[in-house]
Amino acid sequence: MGFRNWLTATAVACLIWVISSAFAPPAFAKIPIKLLDLHSQECPSEIGQGTVTVGGGSARQASCYLIKGKAKNTKKINVFDADVFGRIYDANGNNTFQNRGRVGSIDEVPPGISDFEIRVTVPANVKTPLKLKKFKASGFKHKIGR
């Protein structure tokens, strides 16, 4: 194949790719989920409290909390594997989840409004009540296989 034929074939292949990419839906487009009526409560005793291992291998006392609220899915399909992001502050305004924005996930959100809860662990010495700020979620129209 001569250079001219190779160049023509390459140009045609690139053009086909560009055109097909322009009309193809994104493979994993995220679907936004609105979170409402957020609040936190201590975990029931059967879930319990405990210790967590932090950087350097040291263990610290930790408290378990449930973040509860309503998830609003405005689409007509179930949304799966919705990542939940937000900031959790103690009563004094100190960030309890330093260097982390993702607080958990919701396995499935049906169309409409549904209840959800996420378990989080915070240092045992934080002052309550916890303040929940800038919470949002987004998921996918298919399970992503975590």
XYZ file of N, CA, C and O in Angstrom:
584
model
N 0.856 -1.163 0.000
C 0.000 0.000 0.000
C 0.900 1.223 0.000
O 1.787 1.348 0.824
N 0.627 2.141 -0.884
C 1.414 3.354 -0.969
C 1.038 4.333 0.133
O 0.006 4.205 0.792
N 1.908 5.339 0.311
C 1.683 6.341 1.349
C 0.350 7.051 1.152
O -0.374 7.285 2.114
N 0.014 7.369 -0.089
C -1.230 8.086 -0.380
C -2.443 7.234 0.018
O -3.388 7.733 0.622
N -2.429 5.939 -0.292
C -3.533 5.049 0.082
C -3.615 4.883 1.604
O -4.695 4.848 2.180
N -2.455 4.757 2.247
C -2.422 4.629 3.704
C -2.997 5.876 4.354
O -3.793 5.794 5.285
N -2.606 7.056 3.851
C -3.085 8.315 4.391
C -4.599 8.439 4.208
O -5.324 8.833 5.123
N -5.123 8.052 3.054
C -6.554 8.095 2.792
C -7.303 7.142 3.719
O -8.329 7.500 4.309
N -6.790 5.923 3.870
C -7.429 4.935 4.744
C -7.424 5.406 6.194
O -8.417 5.262 6.914
N -6.333 5.999 6.641
C -6.236 6.507 8.005
C -7.207 7.660 8.218
O -7.893 7.721 9.234
N -7.294 8.556 7.252
C -8.209 9.693 7.352
C -9.663 9.226 7.418
O -10.457 9.733 8.210
N -10.017 8.246 6.600
C -11.383 7.714 6.611
C -11.683 7.057 7.959
O -12.754 7.262 8.536
N -10.746 6.272 8.487
C -10.948 5.613 9.778
C -11.127 6.639 10.893
O -12.005 6.493 11.754
N -10.322 7.695 10.866
C -10.448 8.751 11.873
C -11.795 9.459 11.759
O -12.442 9.761 12.763
N -12.230 9.734 10.559
C -13.507 10.395 10.334
C -14.659 9.536 10.841
O -15.572 10.029 11.503
N -14.611 8.241 10.565
C -15.654 7.329 11.055
C -15.670 7.317 12.576
O -16.724 7.374 13.207
N -14.495 7.263 13.201
C -14.410 7.262 14.659
C -15.002 8.543 15.238
O -15.757 8.509 16.198
N -14.660 9.708 14.664
C -15.154 10.990 15.157
C -16.676 11.058 15.039
O -17.369 11.443 15.977
N -17.206 10.653 13.896
C -18.658 10.712 13.692
C -19.372 9.752 14.640
O -20.363 10.111 15.269
N -18.869 8.526 14.771
C -19.540 7.569 15.653
C -19.430 7.986 17.117
O -20.348 7.764 17.893
N -18.336 8.619 17.515
C -18.176 9.086 18.892
C -19.118 10.231 19.202
O -19.599 10.366 20.318
N -19.395 11.059 18.214
C -20.270 12.215 18.432
C -21.699 11.785 18.728
O -22.424 12.476 19.439
N -22.136 10.650 18.196
C -23.513 10.216 18.366
C -23.681 9.086 19.374
O -24.792 8.702 19.683
N -22.607 8.560 19.884
C -22.682 7.466 20.859
C -22.927 8.048 22.248
O -22.294 9.026 22.622
N -23.835 7.460 23.023
C -24.042 7.956 24.381
C -22.837 7.597 25.246
O -22.145 6.621 24.978
N -22.562 8.399 26.278
C -21.442 8.071 27.161
C -21.685 6.722 27.831
O -22.800 6.397 28.220
N -20.642 5.940 27.954
C -20.770 4.588 28.498
C -21.208 4.604 29.959
O -22.002 3.792 30.375
N -20.670 5.514 30.741
C -20.983 5.557 32.161
C -21.328 6.970 32.593
O -20.688 7.539 33.454
N -22.354 7.549 31.989
C -22.773 8.894 32.359
C -23.336 8.868 33.766
O -24.188 8.044 34.091
N -22.865 9.751 34.605
C -23.344 9.816 35.983
C -24.706 10.503 36.017
O -24.936 11.478 35.324
N -25.581 9.975 36.853
C -26.928 10.518 37.022
C -26.986 11.162 38.402
O -26.760 10.495 39.421
N -27.288 12.466 38.469
C -27.320 13.136 39.772
C -28.524 12.706 40.611
O -29.610 12.476 40.091
N -28.304 12.609 41.909
C -29.336 12.286 42.892
C -29.325 13.407 43.930
O -28.278 13.714 44.485
N -30.486 13.990 44.174
C -30.576 15.046 45.184
C -30.798 14.403 46.550
O -31.580 13.456 46.677
N -30.094 14.900 47.572
C -30.226 14.379 48.930
C -30.954 15.404 49.790
O -30.614 16.586 49.784
N -31.970 14.931 50.521
C -32.845 15.807 51.308
C -32.930 15.329 52.758
O -32.678 14.160 53.050
N -33.347 16.236 53.634
C -33.645 15.897 55.042
C -32.512 15.133 55.718
O -32.742 14.131 56.409
N -31.291 15.591 55.543
C -30.131 14.892 56.111
C -30.024 15.113 57.614
O -30.237 16.225 58.111
N -29.684 14.050 58.314
C -29.396 14.140 59.740
C -28.501 12.963 60.123
O -28.362 12.002 59.374
N -27.901 13.070 61.308
C -27.054 11.981 61.788
C -27.579 11.502 63.129
O -28.242 12.237 63.853
N -27.294 10.245 63.426
C -27.624 9.690 64.738
C -26.579 8.644 65.073
O -25.969 8.051 64.182
N -26.376 8.443 66.374
C -25.433 7.409 66.790
C -25.943 6.050 66.341
O -27.146 5.815 66.285
N -25.007 5.167 66.029
C -25.372 3.814 65.628
C -26.010 3.084 66.804
O -25.645 3.326 67.959
N -26.933 2.172 66.515
C -27.474 1.336 67.586
C -26.359 0.518 68.232
O -25.335 0.249 67.618
N -26.578 0.097 69.463
C -25.526 -0.613 70.211
C -25.076 -1.897 69.530
O -23.930 -2.300 69.660
N -25.976 -2.561 68.769
C -25.557 -3.802 68.102
C -24.524 -3.547 67.000
O -23.751 -4.426 66.652
N -24.532 -2.335 66.419
C -23.478 -1.981 65.457
C -22.233 -1.580 66.231
O -21.130 -1.943 65.878
N -22.447 -0.802 67.296
C -21.404 -0.517 68.256
C -20.392 0.549 67.882
O -20.426 1.148 66.830
N -19.488 0.746 68.821
C -18.374 1.678 68.686
C -17.116 0.835 68.562
O -17.178 -0.376 68.470
N -15.988 1.460 68.561
C -14.779 0.651 68.481
C -13.537 1.476 68.290
O -13.480 2.632 68.667
N -12.544 0.847 67.679
C -11.299 1.524 67.379
C -11.037 1.403 65.887
O -11.521 0.498 65.220
N -10.295 2.352 65.377
C -9.875 2.312 63.986
C -8.370 2.496 63.940
O -7.781 3.118 64.808
N -7.747 1.932 62.938
C -6.314 2.093 62.739
C -6.105 3.252 61.778
O -6.732 3.324 60.724
N -5.247 4.166 62.166
C -4.961 5.341 61.340
C -3.518 5.294 60.874
O -2.769 4.387 61.234
N -3.125 6.297 60.085
C -1.765 6.350 59.569
C -0.728 6.103 60.649
O -0.855 6.568 61.770
N 0.276 5.329 60.338
C 1.307 4.989 61.303
C 0.977 3.752 62.110
O 1.739 3.349 62.968
N -0.213 3.182 61.870
C -0.570 1.938 62.542
C -1.129 2.096 63.936
O -1.376 1.116 64.617
N -1.331 3.333 64.415
C -1.867 3.494 65.766
C -3.385 3.334 65.758
O -4.050 3.617 64.778
N -3.912 2.860 66.878
C -5.352 2.667 67.006
C -5.945 3.803 67.837
O -5.351 4.222 68.828
N -7.109 4.291 67.412
C -7.788 5.372 68.128
C -9.233 4.988 68.349
O -9.826 4.277 67.547
N -9.792 5.497 69.433
C -11.207 5.267 69.703
C -12.041 5.955 68.623
O -11.697 7.050 68.169
N -13.119 5.297 68.226
C -13.970 5.828 67.173
C -15.432 5.677 67.569
O -15.791 4.806 68.359
N -16.249 6.552 67.019
C -17.691 6.499 67.221
C -18.374 6.248 65.887
O -17.959 6.775 64.853
N -19.425 5.461 65.943
C -20.180 5.113 64.749
C -21.422 5.997 64.662
O -22.131 6.197 65.661
N -21.673 6.535 63.473
C -22.868 7.340 63.223
C -23.531 6.875 61.938
O -22.871 6.359 61.030
N -24.824 7.063 61.871
C -25.578 6.824 60.643
C -25.980 8.176 60.070
O -26.528 9.013 60.781
N -25.672 8.378 58.792
C -26.150 9.542 58.064
C -27.427 9.080 57.369
O -27.400 8.134 56.589
N -28.538 9.717 57.694
C -29.834 9.321 57.136
C -30.449 10.484 56.379
O -30.175 11.647 56.674
N -31.283 10.143 55.424
C -31.983 11.163 54.670
C -32.835 10.554 53.577
O -33.121 9.351 53.582
N -33.209 11.389 52.636
C -34.011 10.975 51.488
C -33.203 11.230 50.223
O -32.529 12.243 50.106
N -33.296 10.281 49.286
C -32.632 10.405 47.988
C -33.716 10.613 46.938
O -34.670 9.835 46.871
N -33.563 11.670 46.138
C -34.563 11.982 45.116
C -33.992 11.687 43.736
O -33.083 12.353 43.260
N -34.568 10.666 43.090
C -34.174 10.258 41.744
C -35.250 10.758 40.782
O -36.368 10.252 40.785
N -34.905 11.728 39.953
C -35.883 12.310 39.026
C -35.979 11.553 37.707
O -36.814 11.879 36.871
N -35.145 10.552 37.512
C -35.182 9.747 36.284
C -36.238 8.656 36.416
O -36.677 8.326 37.506
N -36.615 8.059 35.308
C -37.618 6.984 35.318
C -36.977 5.601 35.388
O -37.620 4.608 35.112
N -35.708 5.561 35.756
C -34.968 4.303 35.862
C -34.308 4.229 37.226
O -34.093 5.248 37.879
N -33.984 3.012 37.660
C -33.213 2.852 38.884
C -31.798 3.348 38.649
O -31.241 3.171 37.565
N -31.224 3.954 39.673
C -29.836 4.405 39.627
C -29.047 3.524 40.589
O -29.485 3.272 41.712
N -27.894 3.042 40.140
C -27.099 2.097 40.910
C -25.766 2.709 41.328
O -25.247 3.606 40.669
N -25.213 2.167 42.415
C -23.872 2.528 42.886
C -23.677 4.040 42.974
O -22.704 4.593 42.445
N -24.592 4.706 43.661
C -24.530 6.169 43.797
C -23.505 6.550 44.868
O -23.655 6.212 46.042
N -22.449 7.227 44.449
C -21.446 7.731 45.389
C -22.011 8.960 46.089
O -22.582 9.843 45.450
N -21.824 9.028 47.411
C -22.302 10.154 48.214
C -21.090 10.946 48.679
O -20.155 10.396 49.259
N -21.130 12.243 48.400
C -20.054 13.150 48.780
C -20.605 14.218 49.706
O -21.753 14.628 49.568
N -19.791 14.682 50.628
C -20.208 15.748 51.516
C -19.152 16.012 52.560
O -18.109 15.341 52.616
N -19.430 16.983 53.391
C -18.525 17.347 54.488
C -19.237 17.119 55.809
O -20.396 17.481 55.966
N -18.530 16.508 56.751
C -19.076 16.258 58.085
C -18.225 17.040 59.079
O -17.014 16.820 59.179
N -18.876 17.963 59.792
C -18.198 18.804 60.775
C -18.724 18.480 62.167
O -19.876 18.056 62.325
N -17.895 18.715 63.191
C -18.381 18.559 64.555
C -19.113 19.839 64.966
O -19.246 20.769 64.167
N -19.584 19.878 66.206
C -20.365 21.027 66.678
C -19.557 22.325 66.665
O -20.128 23.409 66.595
N -18.222 22.226 66.719
C -17.364 23.420 66.700
C -16.969 23.835 65.288
O -16.205 24.777 65.115
N -17.436 23.097 64.274
C -17.095 23.433 62.889
C -15.807 22.799 62.398
O -15.316 23.153 61.327
N -15.250 21.852 63.152
C -14.035 21.152 62.730
C -14.398 20.002 61.801
O -15.334 19.249 62.072
N -13.620 19.850 60.737
C -13.857 18.790 59.765
C -13.510 17.439 60.386
O -12.395 17.231 60.844
N -14.457 16.501 60.387
C -14.200 15.186 60.978
C -13.688 14.182 59.954
O -13.225 13.109 60.327
N -13.810 14.509 58.670
C -13.377 13.621 57.578
C -12.279 14.323 56.794
O -12.427 14.611 55.620
N -11.174 14.604 57.423
C -10.102 15.342 56.760
C -9.641 14.606 55.508
O -9.505 13.393 55.507
N -9.427 15.366 54.447
C -8.920 14.852 53.166
C -9.853 13.839 52.507
O -9.402 13.031 51.707
N -11.112 13.840 52.861
C -12.071 12.928 52.247
C -13.350 13.677 51.931
O -13.870 14.395 52.760
N -13.849 13.490 50.727
C -15.133 14.054 50.355
C -16.189 12.981 50.217
O -17.358 13.208 50.469
N -15.758 11.783 49.811
C -16.710 10.676 49.633
C -16.981 10.052 50.989
O -16.062 9.643 51.689
N -18.268 9.992 51.356
C -18.612 9.440 52.663
C -19.221 8.049 52.570
O -19.345 7.368 53.579
N -19.615 7.623 51.374
C -20.192 6.288 51.225
C -20.916 6.150 49.908
O -20.703 6.953 48.984
N -21.778 5.141 49.829
C -22.531 4.929 48.600
C -23.900 4.338 48.911
O -24.118 3.762 49.977
N -24.800 4.490 47.951
C -26.135 3.904 48.025
C -26.207 2.895 46.889
O -25.980 3.241 45.728
N -26.502 1.637 47.217
C -26.503 0.573 46.209
C -27.497 0.815 45.078
O -27.176 0.623 43.914
N -28.725 1.213 45.438
C -29.762 1.384 44.416
C -30.737 2.470 44.849
O -31.168 2.491 46.000
N -31.063 3.374 43.909
C -32.022 4.441 44.172
C -33.132 4.325 43.125
O -32.916 4.609 41.955
N -34.327 3.902 43.553
C -35.429 3.785 42.593
C -35.963 5.171 42.210
O -35.676 6.156 42.895
N -36.743 5.257 41.140
C -37.344 6.545 40.773
C -38.182 7.098 41.932
O -38.802 6.341 42.685
N -38.185 8.414 42.067
C -38.939 9.051 43.148
C -38.065 9.337 44.347
O -36.851 9.499 44.230
N -38.700 9.382 45.511
C -37.993 9.693 46.757
C -37.949 8.445 47.626
O -38.964 7.789 47.831
N -36.759 8.109 48.114
C -36.592 6.934 48.959
C -35.646 7.252 50.112
O -34.833 8.162 50.032
N -35.770 6.488 51.193
C -34.902 6.647 52.357
C -33.547 5.999 52.096
O -33.450 5.032 51.345
N -32.507 6.541 52.727
C -31.187 5.918 52.673
C -30.479 6.155 53.992
O -30.852 7.038 54.769
N -29.468 5.344 54.258
C -28.588 5.567 55.400
C -27.195 5.061 55.056
O -27.039 4.096 54.309
N -26.214 5.767 55.581
C -24.811 5.428 55.374
C -24.130 5.419 56.733
O -24.307 6.345 57.532
N -23.358 4.394 56.984
C -22.610 4.296 58.238
C -21.267 4.984 58.071
O -20.556 4.733 57.086
N -20.912 5.843 59.033
C -19.603 6.497 59.026
C -18.975 6.352 60.407
O -19.669 6.189 61.406
N -17.663 6.402 60.430
C -16.915 6.339 61.682
C -16.134 7.635 61.834
O -15.441 8.055 60.907
N -16.280 8.272 62.996
C -15.574 9.519 63.273
C -14.795 9.343 64.579
O -15.108 8.447 65.377
N -13.792 10.178 64.831
C -13.066 10.076 66.096
C -14.023 10.198 67.284
O -14.989 10.958 67.250
N -13.760 9.436 68.331
C -14.663 9.380 69.485
C -14.765 10.711 70.227
O -15.752 10.965 70.900
N -13.775 11.581 70.083
C -13.773 12.822 70.855
C -14.449 13.997 70.136
O -14.379 15.122 70.630
N -15.122 13.780 69.013
C -15.772 14.906 68.327
C -16.974 15.382 69.123
O -17.664 14.602 69.773
N -17.184 16.677 69.076
C -18.326 17.279 69.761
C -19.541 17.184 68.850
O -19.476 17.514 67.676
N -20.643 16.714 69.396
C -21.875 16.584 68.628
C -22.800 17.753 68.948
O -22.608 18.424 69.955
N -23.767 18.020 68.118
C -24.225 17.249 66.972
C -23.317 17.456 65.753
O -22.672 18.496 65.611
N -23.305 16.443 64.895
C -22.553 16.547 63.649
C -23.299 17.483 62.693
O -24.532 17.495 62.661
N -22.542 18.238 61.913
C -23.117 19.133 60.905
C -22.787 18.566 59.531
O -21.630 18.272 59.246
N -23.809 18.402 58.709
C -23.655 17.803 57.383
C -23.792 18.908 56.337
O -24.832 19.556 56.256
N -22.764 19.098 55.526
C -22.738 20.194 54.558
C -22.398 19.691 53.158
O -21.632 18.742 52.994
N -22.964 20.352 52.167
C -22.647 20.135 50.749
C -22.785 18.677 50.315
O -21.955 18.169 49.569
N -23.810 18.002 50.768
C -24.008 16.603 50.390
C -24.636 16.511 49.013
O -25.554 17.265 48.677
N -24.125 15.589 48.207
C -24.661 15.313 46.882
C -24.334 13.866 46.535
O -23.512 13.239 47.182
N -25.021 13.367 45.523
C -24.783 11.985 45.105
C -24.970 11.871 43.607
O -25.672 12.671 42.985
N -24.347 10.873 43.024
C -24.561 10.540 41.614
C -24.225 9.076 41.410
O -23.352 8.529 42.071
N -24.987 8.457 40.495
C -24.799 7.039 40.239
C -24.923 6.734 38.759
O -24.808 7.633 37.918
N -25.194 5.477 38.457
C -25.177 5.001 37.083
C -26.464 4.254 36.760
O -27.136 3.747 37.646
N -26.768 4.128 35.465
C -27.987 3.422 35.091
C -27.795 1.909 35.098
O -28.763 1.167 34.989
N -26.561 1.443 35.232
C -26.252 0.027 35.344
C -25.296 -0.168 36.497
O -24.536 0.740 36.836
N -25.285 -1.352 37.092
C -24.298 -1.651 38.141
C -22.911 -1.590 37.528
O -22.723 -2.007 36.398
N -21.975 -1.056 38.294
C -20.628 -0.916 37.759
C -19.658 -1.956 38.274
O -18.478 -1.911 37.994
N -20.146 -2.914 39.052
C -19.335 -4.058 39.451
C -18.259 -3.770 40.449
O -17.100 -4.078 40.234
N -18.618 -3.203 41.570
C -17.626 -2.955 42.622
C -17.398 -4.193 43.413
O -18.194 -4.977 43.685
